[in-house]
Every structure is written in structure tokens, then in C-alpha cells.
mmCIF file of C-alpha atoms in Angstrom:
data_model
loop_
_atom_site.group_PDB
_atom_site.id
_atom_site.type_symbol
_atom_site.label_atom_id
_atom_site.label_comp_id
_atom_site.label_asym_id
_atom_site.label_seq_id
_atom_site.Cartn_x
_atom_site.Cartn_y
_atom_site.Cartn_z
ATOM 1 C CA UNK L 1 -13.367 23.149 -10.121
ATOM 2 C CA UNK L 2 -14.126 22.254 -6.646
ATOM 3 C CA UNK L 3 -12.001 18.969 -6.616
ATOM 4 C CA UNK L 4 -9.560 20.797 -8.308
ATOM 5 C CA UNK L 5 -9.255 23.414 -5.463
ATOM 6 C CA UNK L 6 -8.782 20.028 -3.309
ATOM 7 C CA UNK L 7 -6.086 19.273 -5.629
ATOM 8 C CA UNK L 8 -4.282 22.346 -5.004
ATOM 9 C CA UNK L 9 -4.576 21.514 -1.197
ATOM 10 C CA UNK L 10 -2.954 18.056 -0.989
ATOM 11 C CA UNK L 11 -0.206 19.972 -3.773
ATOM 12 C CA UNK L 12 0.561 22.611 -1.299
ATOM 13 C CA UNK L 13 0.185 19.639 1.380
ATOM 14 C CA UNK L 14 2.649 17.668 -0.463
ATOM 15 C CA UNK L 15 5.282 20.533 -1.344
ATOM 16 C CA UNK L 16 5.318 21.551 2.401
ATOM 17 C CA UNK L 17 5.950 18.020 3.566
ATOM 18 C CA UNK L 18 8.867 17.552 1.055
ATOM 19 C CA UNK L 19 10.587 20.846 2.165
ATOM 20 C CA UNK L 20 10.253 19.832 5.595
ATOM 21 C CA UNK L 21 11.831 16.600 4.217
ATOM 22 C CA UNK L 22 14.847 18.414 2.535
ATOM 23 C CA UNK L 23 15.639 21.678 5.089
ATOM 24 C CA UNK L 24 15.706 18.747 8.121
ATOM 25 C CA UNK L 25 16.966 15.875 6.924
ATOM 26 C CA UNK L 26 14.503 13.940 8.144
ATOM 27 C CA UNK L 27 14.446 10.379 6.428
ATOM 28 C CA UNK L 28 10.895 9.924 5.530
ATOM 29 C CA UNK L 29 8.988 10.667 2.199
ATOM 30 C CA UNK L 30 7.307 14.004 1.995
ATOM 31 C CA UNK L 31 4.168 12.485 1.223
ATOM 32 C CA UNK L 32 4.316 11.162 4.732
ATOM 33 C CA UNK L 33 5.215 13.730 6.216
ATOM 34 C CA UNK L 34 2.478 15.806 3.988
ATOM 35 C CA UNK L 35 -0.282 13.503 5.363
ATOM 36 C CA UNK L 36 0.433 13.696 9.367
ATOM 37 C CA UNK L 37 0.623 17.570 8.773
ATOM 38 C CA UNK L 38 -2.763 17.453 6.820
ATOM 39 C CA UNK L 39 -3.974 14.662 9.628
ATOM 40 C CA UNK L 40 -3.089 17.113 12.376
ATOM 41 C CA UNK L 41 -4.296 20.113 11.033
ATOM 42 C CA UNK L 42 -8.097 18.256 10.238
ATOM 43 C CA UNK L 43 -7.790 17.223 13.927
ATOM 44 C CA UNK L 44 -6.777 21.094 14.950
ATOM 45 C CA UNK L 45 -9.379 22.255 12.823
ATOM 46 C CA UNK L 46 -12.225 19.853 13.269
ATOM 47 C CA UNK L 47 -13.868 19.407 9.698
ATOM 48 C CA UNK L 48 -12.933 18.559 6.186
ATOM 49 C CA UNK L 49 -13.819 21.336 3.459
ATOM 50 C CA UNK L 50 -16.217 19.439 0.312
ATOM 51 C CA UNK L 51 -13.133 20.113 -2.323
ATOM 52 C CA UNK L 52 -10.645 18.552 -0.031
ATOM 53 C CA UNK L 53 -12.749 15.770 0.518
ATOM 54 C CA UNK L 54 -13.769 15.093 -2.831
ATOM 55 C CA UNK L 55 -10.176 15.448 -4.064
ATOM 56 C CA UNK L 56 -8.452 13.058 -1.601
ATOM 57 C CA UNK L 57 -11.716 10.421 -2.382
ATOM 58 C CA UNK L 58 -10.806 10.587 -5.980
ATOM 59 C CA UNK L 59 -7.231 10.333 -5.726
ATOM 60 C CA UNK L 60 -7.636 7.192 -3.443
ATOM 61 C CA UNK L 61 -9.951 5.630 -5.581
ATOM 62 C CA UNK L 62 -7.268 5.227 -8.204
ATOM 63 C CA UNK L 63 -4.432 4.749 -6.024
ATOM 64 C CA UNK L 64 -3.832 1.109 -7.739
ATOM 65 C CA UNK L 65 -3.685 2.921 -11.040
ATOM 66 C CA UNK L 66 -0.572 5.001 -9.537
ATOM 67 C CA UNK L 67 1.367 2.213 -7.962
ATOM 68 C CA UNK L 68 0.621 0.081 -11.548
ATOM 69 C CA UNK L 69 3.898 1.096 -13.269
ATOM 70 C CA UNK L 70 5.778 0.058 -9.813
ATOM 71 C CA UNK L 71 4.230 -3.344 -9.633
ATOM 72 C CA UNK L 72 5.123 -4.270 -13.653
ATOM 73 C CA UNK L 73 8.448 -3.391 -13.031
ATOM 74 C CA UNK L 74 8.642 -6.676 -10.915
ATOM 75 C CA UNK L 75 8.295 -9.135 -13.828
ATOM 76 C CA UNK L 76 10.664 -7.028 -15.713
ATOM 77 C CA UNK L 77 13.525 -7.470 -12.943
ATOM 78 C CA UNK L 78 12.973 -10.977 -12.031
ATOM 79 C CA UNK L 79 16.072 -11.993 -13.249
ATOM 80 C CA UNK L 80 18.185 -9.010 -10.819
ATOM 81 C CA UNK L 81 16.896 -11.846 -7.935
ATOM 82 C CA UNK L 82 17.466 -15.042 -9.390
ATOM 83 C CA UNK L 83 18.947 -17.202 -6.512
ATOM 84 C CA UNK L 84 16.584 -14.654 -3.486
ATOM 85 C CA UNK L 85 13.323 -15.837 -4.461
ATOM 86 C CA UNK L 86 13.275 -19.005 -1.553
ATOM 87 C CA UNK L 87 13.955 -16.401 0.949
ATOM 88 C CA UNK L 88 11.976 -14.179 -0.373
ATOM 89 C CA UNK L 89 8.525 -16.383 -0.485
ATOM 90 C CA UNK L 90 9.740 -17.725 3.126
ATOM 91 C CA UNK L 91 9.726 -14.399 4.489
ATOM 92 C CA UNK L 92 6.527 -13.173 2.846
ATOM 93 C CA UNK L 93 4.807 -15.937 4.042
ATOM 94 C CA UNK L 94 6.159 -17.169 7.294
ATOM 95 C CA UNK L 95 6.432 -13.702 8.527
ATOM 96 C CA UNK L 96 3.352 -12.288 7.753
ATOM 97 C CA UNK L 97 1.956 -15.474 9.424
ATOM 98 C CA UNK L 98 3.813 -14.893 12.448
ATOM 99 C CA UNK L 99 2.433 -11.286 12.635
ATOM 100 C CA UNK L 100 -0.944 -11.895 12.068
ATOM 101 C CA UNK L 101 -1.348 -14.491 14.634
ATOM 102 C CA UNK L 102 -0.186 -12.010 17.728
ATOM 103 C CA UNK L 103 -2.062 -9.312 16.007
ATOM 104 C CA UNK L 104 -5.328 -10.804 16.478
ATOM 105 C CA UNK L 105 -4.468 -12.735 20.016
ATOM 106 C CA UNK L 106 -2.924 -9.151 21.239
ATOM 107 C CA UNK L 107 -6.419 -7.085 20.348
ATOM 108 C CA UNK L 108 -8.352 -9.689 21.124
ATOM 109 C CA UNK L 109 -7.273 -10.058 24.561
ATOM 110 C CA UNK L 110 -6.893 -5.983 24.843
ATOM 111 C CA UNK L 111 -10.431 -5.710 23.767
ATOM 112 C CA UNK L 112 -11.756 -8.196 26.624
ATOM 113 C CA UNK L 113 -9.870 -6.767 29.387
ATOM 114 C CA UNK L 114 -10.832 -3.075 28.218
ATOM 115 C CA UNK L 115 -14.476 -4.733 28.651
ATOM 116 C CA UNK L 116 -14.064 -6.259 31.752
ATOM 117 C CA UNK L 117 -12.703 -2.446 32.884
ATOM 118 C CA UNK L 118 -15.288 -1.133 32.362
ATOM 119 C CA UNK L 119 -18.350 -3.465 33.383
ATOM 120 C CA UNK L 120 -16.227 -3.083 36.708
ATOM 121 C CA UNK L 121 -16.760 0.741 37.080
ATOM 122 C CA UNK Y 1 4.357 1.656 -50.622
ATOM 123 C CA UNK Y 2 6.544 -0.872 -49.157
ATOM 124 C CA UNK Y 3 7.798 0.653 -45.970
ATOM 125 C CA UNK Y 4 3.619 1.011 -45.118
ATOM 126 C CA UNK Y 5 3.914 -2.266 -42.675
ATOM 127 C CA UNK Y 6 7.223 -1.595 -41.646
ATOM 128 C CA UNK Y 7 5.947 1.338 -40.345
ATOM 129 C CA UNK Y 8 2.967 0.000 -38.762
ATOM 130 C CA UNK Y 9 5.011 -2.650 -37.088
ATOM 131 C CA UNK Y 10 7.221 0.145 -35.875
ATOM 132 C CA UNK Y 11 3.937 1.725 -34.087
ATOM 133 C CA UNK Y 12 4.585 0.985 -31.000
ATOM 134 C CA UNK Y 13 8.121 2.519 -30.313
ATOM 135 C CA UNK Y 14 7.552 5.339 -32.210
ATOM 136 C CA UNK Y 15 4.125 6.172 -29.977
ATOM 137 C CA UNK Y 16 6.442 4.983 -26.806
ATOM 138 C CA UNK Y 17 8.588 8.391 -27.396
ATOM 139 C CA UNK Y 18 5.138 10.152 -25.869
ATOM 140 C CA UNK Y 19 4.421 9.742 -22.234
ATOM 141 C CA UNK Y 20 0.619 9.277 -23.757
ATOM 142 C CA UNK Y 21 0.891 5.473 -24.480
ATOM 143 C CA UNK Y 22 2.198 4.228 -21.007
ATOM 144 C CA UNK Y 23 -0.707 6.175 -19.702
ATOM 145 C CA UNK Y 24 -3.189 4.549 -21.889
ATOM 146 C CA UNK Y 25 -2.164 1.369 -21.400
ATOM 147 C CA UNK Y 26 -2.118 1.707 -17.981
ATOM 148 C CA UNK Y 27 -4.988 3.264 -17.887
ATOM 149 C CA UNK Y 28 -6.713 0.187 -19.823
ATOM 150 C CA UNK Y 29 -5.011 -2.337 -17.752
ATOM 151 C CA UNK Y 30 -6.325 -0.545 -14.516
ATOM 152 C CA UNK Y 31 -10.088 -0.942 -16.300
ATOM 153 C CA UNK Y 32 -9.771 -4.235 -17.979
ATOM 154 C CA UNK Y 33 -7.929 -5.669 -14.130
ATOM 155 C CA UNK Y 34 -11.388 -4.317 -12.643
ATOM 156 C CA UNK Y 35 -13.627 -5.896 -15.162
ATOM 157 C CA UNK Y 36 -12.409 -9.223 -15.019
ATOM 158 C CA UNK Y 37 -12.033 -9.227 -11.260
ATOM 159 C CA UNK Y 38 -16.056 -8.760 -11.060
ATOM 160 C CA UNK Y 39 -15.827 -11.495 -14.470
ATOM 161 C CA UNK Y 40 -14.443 -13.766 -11.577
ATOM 162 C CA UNK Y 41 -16.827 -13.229 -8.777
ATOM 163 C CA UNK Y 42 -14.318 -11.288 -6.585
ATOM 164 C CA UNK Y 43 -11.657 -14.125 -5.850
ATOM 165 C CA UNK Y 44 -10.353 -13.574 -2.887
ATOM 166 C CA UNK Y 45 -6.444 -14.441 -3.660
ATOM 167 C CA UNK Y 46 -6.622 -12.732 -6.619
ATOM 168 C CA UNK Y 47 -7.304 -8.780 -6.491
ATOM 169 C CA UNK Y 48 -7.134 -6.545 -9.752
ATOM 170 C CA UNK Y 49 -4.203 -4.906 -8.529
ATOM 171 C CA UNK Y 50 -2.472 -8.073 -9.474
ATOM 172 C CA UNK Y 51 -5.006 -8.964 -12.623
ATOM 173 C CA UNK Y 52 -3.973 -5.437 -13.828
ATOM 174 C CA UNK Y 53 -0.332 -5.963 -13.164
ATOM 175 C CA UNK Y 54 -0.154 -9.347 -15.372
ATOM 176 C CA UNK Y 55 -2.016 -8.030 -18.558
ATOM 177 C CA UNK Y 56 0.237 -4.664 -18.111
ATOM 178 C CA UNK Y 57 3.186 -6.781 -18.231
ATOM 179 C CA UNK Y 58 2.041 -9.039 -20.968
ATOM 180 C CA UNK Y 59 0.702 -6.036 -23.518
ATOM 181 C CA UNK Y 60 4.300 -4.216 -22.794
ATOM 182 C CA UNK Y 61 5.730 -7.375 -23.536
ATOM 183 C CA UNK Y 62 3.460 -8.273 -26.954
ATOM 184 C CA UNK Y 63 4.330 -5.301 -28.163
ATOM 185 C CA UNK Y 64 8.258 -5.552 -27.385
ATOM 186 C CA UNK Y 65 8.142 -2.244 -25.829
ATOM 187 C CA UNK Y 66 11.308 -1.125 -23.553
ATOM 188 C CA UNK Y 67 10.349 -1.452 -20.300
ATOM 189 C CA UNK Y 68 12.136 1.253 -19.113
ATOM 190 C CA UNK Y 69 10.915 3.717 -21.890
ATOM 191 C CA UNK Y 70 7.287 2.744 -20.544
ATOM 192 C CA UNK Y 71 8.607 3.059 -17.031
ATOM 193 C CA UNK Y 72 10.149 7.182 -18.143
ATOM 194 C CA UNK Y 73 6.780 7.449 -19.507
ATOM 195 C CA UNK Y 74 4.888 6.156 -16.343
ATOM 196 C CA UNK Y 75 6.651 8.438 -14.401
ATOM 197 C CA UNK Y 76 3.862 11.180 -15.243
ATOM 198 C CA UNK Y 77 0.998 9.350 -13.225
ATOM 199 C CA UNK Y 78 3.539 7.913 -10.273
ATOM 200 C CA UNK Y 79 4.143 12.050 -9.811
ATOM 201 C CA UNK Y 80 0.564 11.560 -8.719
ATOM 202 C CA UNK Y 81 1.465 9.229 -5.631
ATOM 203 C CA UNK Y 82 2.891 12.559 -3.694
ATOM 204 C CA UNK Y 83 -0.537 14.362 -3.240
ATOM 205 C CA UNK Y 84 -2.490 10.266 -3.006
ATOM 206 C CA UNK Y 85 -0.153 10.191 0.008
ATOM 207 C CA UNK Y 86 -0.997 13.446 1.648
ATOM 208 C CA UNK Y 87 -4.666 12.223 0.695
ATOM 209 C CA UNK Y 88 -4.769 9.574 2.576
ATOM 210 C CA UNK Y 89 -4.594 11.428 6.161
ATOM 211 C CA UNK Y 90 -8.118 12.699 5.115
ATOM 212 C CA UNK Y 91 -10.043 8.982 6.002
ATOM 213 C CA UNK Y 92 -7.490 8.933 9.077
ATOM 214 C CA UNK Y 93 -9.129 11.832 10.519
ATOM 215 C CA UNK Y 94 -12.615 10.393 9.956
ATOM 216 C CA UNK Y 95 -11.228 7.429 11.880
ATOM 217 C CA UNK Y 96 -10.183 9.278 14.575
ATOM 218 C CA UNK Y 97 -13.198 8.816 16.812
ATOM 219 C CA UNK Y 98 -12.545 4.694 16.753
ATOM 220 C CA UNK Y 99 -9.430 5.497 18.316
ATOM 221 C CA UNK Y 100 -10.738 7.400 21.320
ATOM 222 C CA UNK Y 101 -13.419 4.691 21.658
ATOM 223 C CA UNK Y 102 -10.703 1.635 22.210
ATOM 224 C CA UNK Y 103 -7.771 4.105 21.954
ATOM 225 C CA UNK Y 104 -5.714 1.594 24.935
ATOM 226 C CA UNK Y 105 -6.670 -1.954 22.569
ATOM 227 C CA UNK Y 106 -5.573 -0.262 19.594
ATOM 228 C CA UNK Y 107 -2.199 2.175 21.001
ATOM 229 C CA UNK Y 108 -0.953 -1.397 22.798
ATOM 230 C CA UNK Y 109 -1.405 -3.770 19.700
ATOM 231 C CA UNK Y 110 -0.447 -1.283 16.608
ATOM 232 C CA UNK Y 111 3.808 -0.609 17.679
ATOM 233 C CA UNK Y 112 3.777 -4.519 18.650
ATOM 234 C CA UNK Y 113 1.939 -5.846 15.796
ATOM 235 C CA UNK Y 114 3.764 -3.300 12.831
ATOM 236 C CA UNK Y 115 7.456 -3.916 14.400
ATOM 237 C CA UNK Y 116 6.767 -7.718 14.022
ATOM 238 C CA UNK Y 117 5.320 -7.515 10.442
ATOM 239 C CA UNK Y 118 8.258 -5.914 9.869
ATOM 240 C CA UNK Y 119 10.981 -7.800 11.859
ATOM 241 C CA UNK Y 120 9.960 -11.269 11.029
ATOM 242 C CA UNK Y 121 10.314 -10.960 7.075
ATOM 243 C CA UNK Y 122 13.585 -9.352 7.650
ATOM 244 C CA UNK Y 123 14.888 -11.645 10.011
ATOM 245 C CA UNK Y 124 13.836 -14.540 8.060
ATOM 246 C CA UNK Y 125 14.956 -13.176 4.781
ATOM 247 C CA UNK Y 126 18.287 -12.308 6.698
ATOM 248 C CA UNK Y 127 18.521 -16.227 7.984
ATOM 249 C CA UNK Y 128 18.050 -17.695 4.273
ATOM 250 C CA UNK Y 129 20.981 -15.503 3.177
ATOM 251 C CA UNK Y 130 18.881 -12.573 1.145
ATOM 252 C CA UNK Y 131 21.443 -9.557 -0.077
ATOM 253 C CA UNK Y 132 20.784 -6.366 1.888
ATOM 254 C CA UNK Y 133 19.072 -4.497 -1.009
ATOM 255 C CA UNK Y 134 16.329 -7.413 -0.383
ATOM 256 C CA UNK Y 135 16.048 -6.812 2.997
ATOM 257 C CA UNK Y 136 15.460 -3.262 2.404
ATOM 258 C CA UNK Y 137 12.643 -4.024 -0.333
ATOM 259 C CA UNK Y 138 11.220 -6.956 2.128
ATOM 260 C CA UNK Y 139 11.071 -4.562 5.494
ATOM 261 C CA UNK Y 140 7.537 -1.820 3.989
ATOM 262 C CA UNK Y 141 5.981 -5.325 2.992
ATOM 263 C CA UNK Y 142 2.876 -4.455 5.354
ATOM 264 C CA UNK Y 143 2.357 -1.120 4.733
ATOM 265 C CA UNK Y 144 0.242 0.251 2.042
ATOM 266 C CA UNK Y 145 2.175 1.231 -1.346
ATOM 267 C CA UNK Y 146 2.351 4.649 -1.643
ATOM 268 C CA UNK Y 147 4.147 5.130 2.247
ATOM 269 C CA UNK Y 148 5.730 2.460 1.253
ATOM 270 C CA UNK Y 149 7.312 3.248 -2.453
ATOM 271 C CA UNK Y 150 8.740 6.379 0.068
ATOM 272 C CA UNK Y 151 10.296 4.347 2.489
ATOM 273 C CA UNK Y 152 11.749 2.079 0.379
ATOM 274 C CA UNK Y 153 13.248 4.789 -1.733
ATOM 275 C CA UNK Y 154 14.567 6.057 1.571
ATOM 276 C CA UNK Y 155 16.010 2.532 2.611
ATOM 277 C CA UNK Y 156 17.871 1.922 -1.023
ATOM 278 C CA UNK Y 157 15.626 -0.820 -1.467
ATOM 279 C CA UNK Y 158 14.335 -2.028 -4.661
ATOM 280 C CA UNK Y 159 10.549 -0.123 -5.661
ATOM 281 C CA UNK Y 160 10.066 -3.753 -7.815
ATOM 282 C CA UNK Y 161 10.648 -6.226 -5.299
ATOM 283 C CA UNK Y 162 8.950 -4.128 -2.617
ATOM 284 C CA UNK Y 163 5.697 -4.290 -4.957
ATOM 285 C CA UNK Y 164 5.911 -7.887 -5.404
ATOM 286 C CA UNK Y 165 5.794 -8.352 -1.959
ATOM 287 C CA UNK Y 166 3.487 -5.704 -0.976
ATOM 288 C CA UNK Y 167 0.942 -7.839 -3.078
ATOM 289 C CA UNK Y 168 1.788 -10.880 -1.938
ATOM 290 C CA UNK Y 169 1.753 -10.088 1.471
ATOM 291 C CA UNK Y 170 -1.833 -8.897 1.541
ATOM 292 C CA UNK Y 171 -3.246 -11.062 -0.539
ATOM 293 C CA UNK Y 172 -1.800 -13.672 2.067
ATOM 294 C CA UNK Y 173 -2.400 -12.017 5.431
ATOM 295 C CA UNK Y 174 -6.059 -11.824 4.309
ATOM 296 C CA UNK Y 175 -6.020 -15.659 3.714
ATOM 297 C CA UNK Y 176 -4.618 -16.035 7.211
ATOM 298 C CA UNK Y 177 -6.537 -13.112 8.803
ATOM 299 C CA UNK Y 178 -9.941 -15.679 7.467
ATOM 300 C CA UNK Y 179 -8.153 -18.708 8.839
ATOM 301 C CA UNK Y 180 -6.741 -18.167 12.254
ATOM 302 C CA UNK Y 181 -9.898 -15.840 13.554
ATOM 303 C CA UNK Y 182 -11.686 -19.595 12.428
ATOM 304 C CA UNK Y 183 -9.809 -20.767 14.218
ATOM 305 C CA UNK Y 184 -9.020 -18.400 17.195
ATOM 306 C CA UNK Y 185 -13.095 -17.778 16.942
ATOM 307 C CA UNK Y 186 -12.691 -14.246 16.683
ATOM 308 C CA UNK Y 187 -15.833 -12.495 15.460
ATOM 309 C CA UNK Y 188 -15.678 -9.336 16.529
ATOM 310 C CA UNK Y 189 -15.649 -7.132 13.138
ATOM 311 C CA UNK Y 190 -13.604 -4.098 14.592
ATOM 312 C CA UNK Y 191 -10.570 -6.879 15.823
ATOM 313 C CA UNK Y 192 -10.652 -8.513 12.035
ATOM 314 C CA UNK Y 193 -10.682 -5.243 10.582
ATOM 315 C CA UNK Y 194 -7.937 -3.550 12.310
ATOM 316 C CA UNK Y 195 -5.274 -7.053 11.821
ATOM 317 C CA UNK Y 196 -6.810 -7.052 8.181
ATOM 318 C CA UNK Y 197 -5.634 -3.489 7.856
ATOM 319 C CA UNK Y 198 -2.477 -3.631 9.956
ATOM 320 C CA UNK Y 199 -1.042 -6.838 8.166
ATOM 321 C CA UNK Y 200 -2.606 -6.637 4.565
ATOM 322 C CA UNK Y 201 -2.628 -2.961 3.939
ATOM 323 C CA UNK Y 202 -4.767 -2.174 1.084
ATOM 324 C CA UNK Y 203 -5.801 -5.485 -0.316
ATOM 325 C CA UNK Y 204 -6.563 -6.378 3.704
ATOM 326 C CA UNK Y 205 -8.265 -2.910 3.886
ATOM 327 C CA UNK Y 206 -10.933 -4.106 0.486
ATOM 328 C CA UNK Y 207 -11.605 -7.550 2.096
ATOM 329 C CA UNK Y 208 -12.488 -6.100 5.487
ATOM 330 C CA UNK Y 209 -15.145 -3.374 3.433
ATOM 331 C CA UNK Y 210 -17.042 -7.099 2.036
ATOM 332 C CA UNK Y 211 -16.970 -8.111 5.969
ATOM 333 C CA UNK Y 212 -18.909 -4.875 7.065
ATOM 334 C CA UNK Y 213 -18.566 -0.914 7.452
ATOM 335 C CA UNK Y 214 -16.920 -1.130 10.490
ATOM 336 C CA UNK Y 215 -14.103 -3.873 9.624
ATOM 337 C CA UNK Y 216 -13.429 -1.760 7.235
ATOM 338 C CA UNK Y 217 -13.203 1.740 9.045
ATOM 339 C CA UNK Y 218 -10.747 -0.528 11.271
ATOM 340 C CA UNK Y 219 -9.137 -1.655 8.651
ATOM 341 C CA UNK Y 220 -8.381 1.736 7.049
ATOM 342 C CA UNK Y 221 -7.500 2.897 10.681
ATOM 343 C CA UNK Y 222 -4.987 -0.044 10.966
ATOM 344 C CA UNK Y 223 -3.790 0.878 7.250
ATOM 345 C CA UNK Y 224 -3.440 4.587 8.123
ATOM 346 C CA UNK Y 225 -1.276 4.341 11.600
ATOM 347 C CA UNK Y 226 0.636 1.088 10.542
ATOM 348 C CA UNK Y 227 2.078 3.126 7.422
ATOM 349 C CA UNK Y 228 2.935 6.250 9.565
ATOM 350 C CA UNK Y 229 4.310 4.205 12.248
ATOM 351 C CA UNK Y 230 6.475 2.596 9.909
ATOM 352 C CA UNK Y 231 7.528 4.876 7.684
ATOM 353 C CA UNK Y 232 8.783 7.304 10.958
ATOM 354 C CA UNK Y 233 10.382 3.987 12.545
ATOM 355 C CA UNK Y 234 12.057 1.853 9.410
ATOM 356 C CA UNK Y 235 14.493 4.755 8.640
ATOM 357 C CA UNK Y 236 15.726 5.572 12.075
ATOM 358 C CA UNK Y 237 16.318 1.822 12.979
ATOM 359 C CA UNK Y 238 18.005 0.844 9.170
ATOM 360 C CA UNK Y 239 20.017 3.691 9.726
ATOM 361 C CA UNK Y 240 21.463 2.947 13.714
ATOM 362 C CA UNK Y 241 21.779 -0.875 12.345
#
């Protein structure tokens, strides 16, 4: 019962988020929107409930499961991007290299200063 | 008594008019992906996600099921993906306190770091002469699935291509997350954790929880703010280009 009470949460979470979506136009998924509200209002509030956390751990934990259906659909439509797939690998792997690279150097050196900060206080 | 294995042969299109068997089979393929991940000893460039995916794809096709009557019948657990979204801002609030502890580190790096993730594949996809529906699918390829199935859907981007990448961009970004802080000798956990997470959403976000507990909690936190950073971002600027 209890993580279906949690259920009924990220639901209401989820419906709220999507009629924000629709009423505003605003262009981004209602589940997005649905999780900065329920962010904010954990933040506001200052604890998770036990059913709320026990629903959102059990949904996550099978979050591959959902997106499973998506991901098959990709060997099924290979043929839709015959002729895309170079520039497709290329970008995947070039460009993730490319961000990873400043991602660490940028944090790395953010961390160290931030350190140096504050042995100088 | 003759039609008995005509019939049976005709099994699995006749179940396939039931949402039931797409569940079940994906439901087996999610189980069977785990089990012979651990079979493996936990390869790192091969996750179940994408064990799961290939024996998914190869029962649907031993069986010579439609793909898109699976795919009508799928659509019962990717309803699912909605609240899972919402969900996820629950382990973003437990991460809040890493933020105020290196809140200047992590505000500077994330815009930088999730703009690039997302420029470069574009730009390079763009250069190599890629149609705009594949830039669209290419641009969510850091952040993790379920923000991104939304923000694709919102770009007019293609949810099968976006997958594919998704997956292959994590899986890679981890190899290069391992290689480059070699490299770079990087060693502090809560650095590897957050570019694990910011680059290689969820797959990242698994491979930082076998570094240690607080990779990970980076990781997630990357994960978390990367995808709502995106998802606000991506529509706004595909929309002014």
C-alpha cells in the first residue's frame, strides 16, 4: 500500500507537470517539468515521506525495463538511416570525447582553486 | 486435427493482439540481460541495458512478430516513464547537500560541460552531412533516457536513433572517463563521478557506484542537473535556430 500511496504522488506529480506543459506552452516533457516541481517542493519541505521514497526507488530500479521497447526499436529502423550511420558513430564518439576531456580538466581545476580559497582564509 | 500446428505456429500473433506478451517478453529480456551481465563478470562496454536490448530484438524477430504490434503493446510499460521521470528528482534532493559543499566547481563546469556534450555531436553530425531529424535524435545523447525520450519527442527527433546513441554514448564516455583521468591523473572520486554522470548518464552513473559511494552520489548529481539543464535549454535553442 505504502509504495502505492508513493505511486499516487509521482501520478499527481506527473499530471501537474504535463498541464503546466499544455496551458503554457512550454516545450519540455511533463515528466521534467514534474520532477523540478517535486525537486523543489522536497527542498521547500525538507524531507522525503517513506511511500514516496520507496515508490520513486522502485520505479528507478527498473527504469531500463521502461526505456527497453525504445531501445529495440533501433534495430528495427536501421534501414530509415542507411547512408547516416558514419556521421552518426563520428559524432557519438568524437563528441563525447571532446566533452569529456574539458569536463574533467574544467572540475578539476575548479576543485583546486576552490581549495586553494579556502586554505587562504 | 490438422489445423492443430497451424495453430500453434500461429501462437505468437494471435497472443501479440494482448498487450500481455510484449510485457512478458520484455519483462524476461530485462531478467535474462541482468543474468548474463553478472554470467560475464560485469564487462564494462557491455551493460544489460544493451544485453537486454539484443535478445529483445532477436526473440521478436524468431518469432516474426510485427514490430510495431509489440511496440502498441509496449506502450503500456513506456506510460510508466512519466511518473520514473518525476521520480527521479527524489535522489536529486538527497544530492543536494554535495552541491552546497562545491556548489562554485560544480555551477561553473555543469552549463559548460552539458552545452558541449551536446554541441559537439551536433556539429559534427551537421559537418558529415546527417539529415536534421538526426541531428535532433543525436543532440539528448548525454542525458539519461527518460528526460531524454521527452526532449526528443519535443525536438521531432527519432525515439530509435536517440536510444542507440544514448547507449553508445555512455558506454563510451565511461571508457574515456577511465582513460583520460589515467591519464590526466585525476583521482579524486567526486571529479570522476560527476564527468561519469554528466557525460554517460545512466550507464556512467552504474560505473561510478563500482568506483565508490561518493562517485556515484556525483554521478547521479551530474545525471540529475545535466538532464534538467538540457531538457530546459535543447528546446529553446532548436527552436531560435
Amino acid at each position: 500500500m505504502s509504495m502505492l500511496r508513493g505511486f499516487l504522488t509521482l501520478v499527481l506529480c506527473f499530471m501537474l507537470g504535463e498541464a503546466l506543459r499544455l496551458v503554457f506552452l512550454i516545450p519540455v516533457s511533463g515528466g521534467v517539468l514534474g520532477m523540478i516541481l517535486m525537486t523543489i517542493t522536497l527542498m521547500l519541505k525538507g524531507s522525503v515521506s517513506d511511500d514516496l521514497a520507496t515508490a520513486s526507488q522502485g520505479l528507478i530500479s527498473v527504469l531500463v525495463l521502461l526505456i527497453m521497447p525504445g531501445v529495440v526499436g533501433v534495430f528495427f529502423s536501421a534501414d530509415q538511416f542507411s547512408g547516416q550511420w558514419l556521421a552518426v558513430s563520428v559524432a557519438l564518439l568524437v563528441g563525447t570525447f571532446l566533452s569529456v576531456l574539458p569536463t574533467l580538466l574544467l572540475m578539476a581545476s575548479l576543485v583546486r582553486a576552490g581549495q586553494r580559497r579556502a586554505s587562504d582564509d | 486435427m490438422t489445423d492443430l500446428p497451424e495453430r500453434f505456429l500461429a501462437l505468437p500473433n494471435t497472443l501479440s493482439a494482448s498487450p500481455i506478451l510484449a510485457i512478458g517478453l520484455t519483462l524476461g529480456a530485462f531478467f535474462a540481460g541482468n543474468w548474463l551481465f553478472r554470467r560475464m563478470g560485469r564487462p564494462l562496454w557491455l551493460p544489460p541495458v544493451v544485453l537486454s536490448a539484443f535478445l529483445l530484438s532477436a526473440t521478436i524477430a524468431l518469432l516474426s512478430l510485427d514490430y510495431t504490434r509489440y511496440q502498441q503493446g509496449a506502450q503500456w510499460l513506456m506510460l510508466l516513464l512519466g511518473p520514473a521521470t518525476v521520480a527521479l528528482g527524489i535522489p536529486l534532493y538527497q544530492q543536494m547537500h554535495h552541491v552546497r559543499a562545491l556548489w562554485r566547481p560544480i555551477l561553473c563546469t555543469l552549463p559548460v560541460a552539458a552545452t558541449l556534450a551536446a554541441v559537439y555531436a551536433v556539429v559534427i553530425a551537421w559537418a558529415l552531412g546527417a539529415t536534421p531529424l538526426v541531428l535532433a535524435s543525436l543532440a539528448p545523447k548525454s542525458v539519461t533516457a527518460p528526460i531524454a525520450i521527452g526532449i526528443t519527442e519535443q525536438l521531432g527527433g527519432s525515439v530509435p536513433l536517440m536510444m542507440g546513441g544514448l547507449l553508445v554514448t555512455g558506454v563510451v564516455a565511461t571508457l574515456f572517463v577511465d582513460l583520460l583521468s589515467r591519464v590526466l591523473s585525476i583521482t579524486d572520486d567526486r571529479i570522476l563521478g560527476f564527468a561519469l554522470g554528466l557525460n554517460g548518464h545512466a550507464v556512467g552513473t552504474a560505473r561510478a557506484f563500482e568506483i565508490s559511494r561518493t562517485a556515484g552520489a556525483f554521478a547521479s548529481l551530474g545525471m540529475g542537473l545535466t538532464g534538467v539543464f538540457t531538457a530546459l535549454i535543447l528546446p529553446l535553442a532548436f527552436r531560435l535556430w
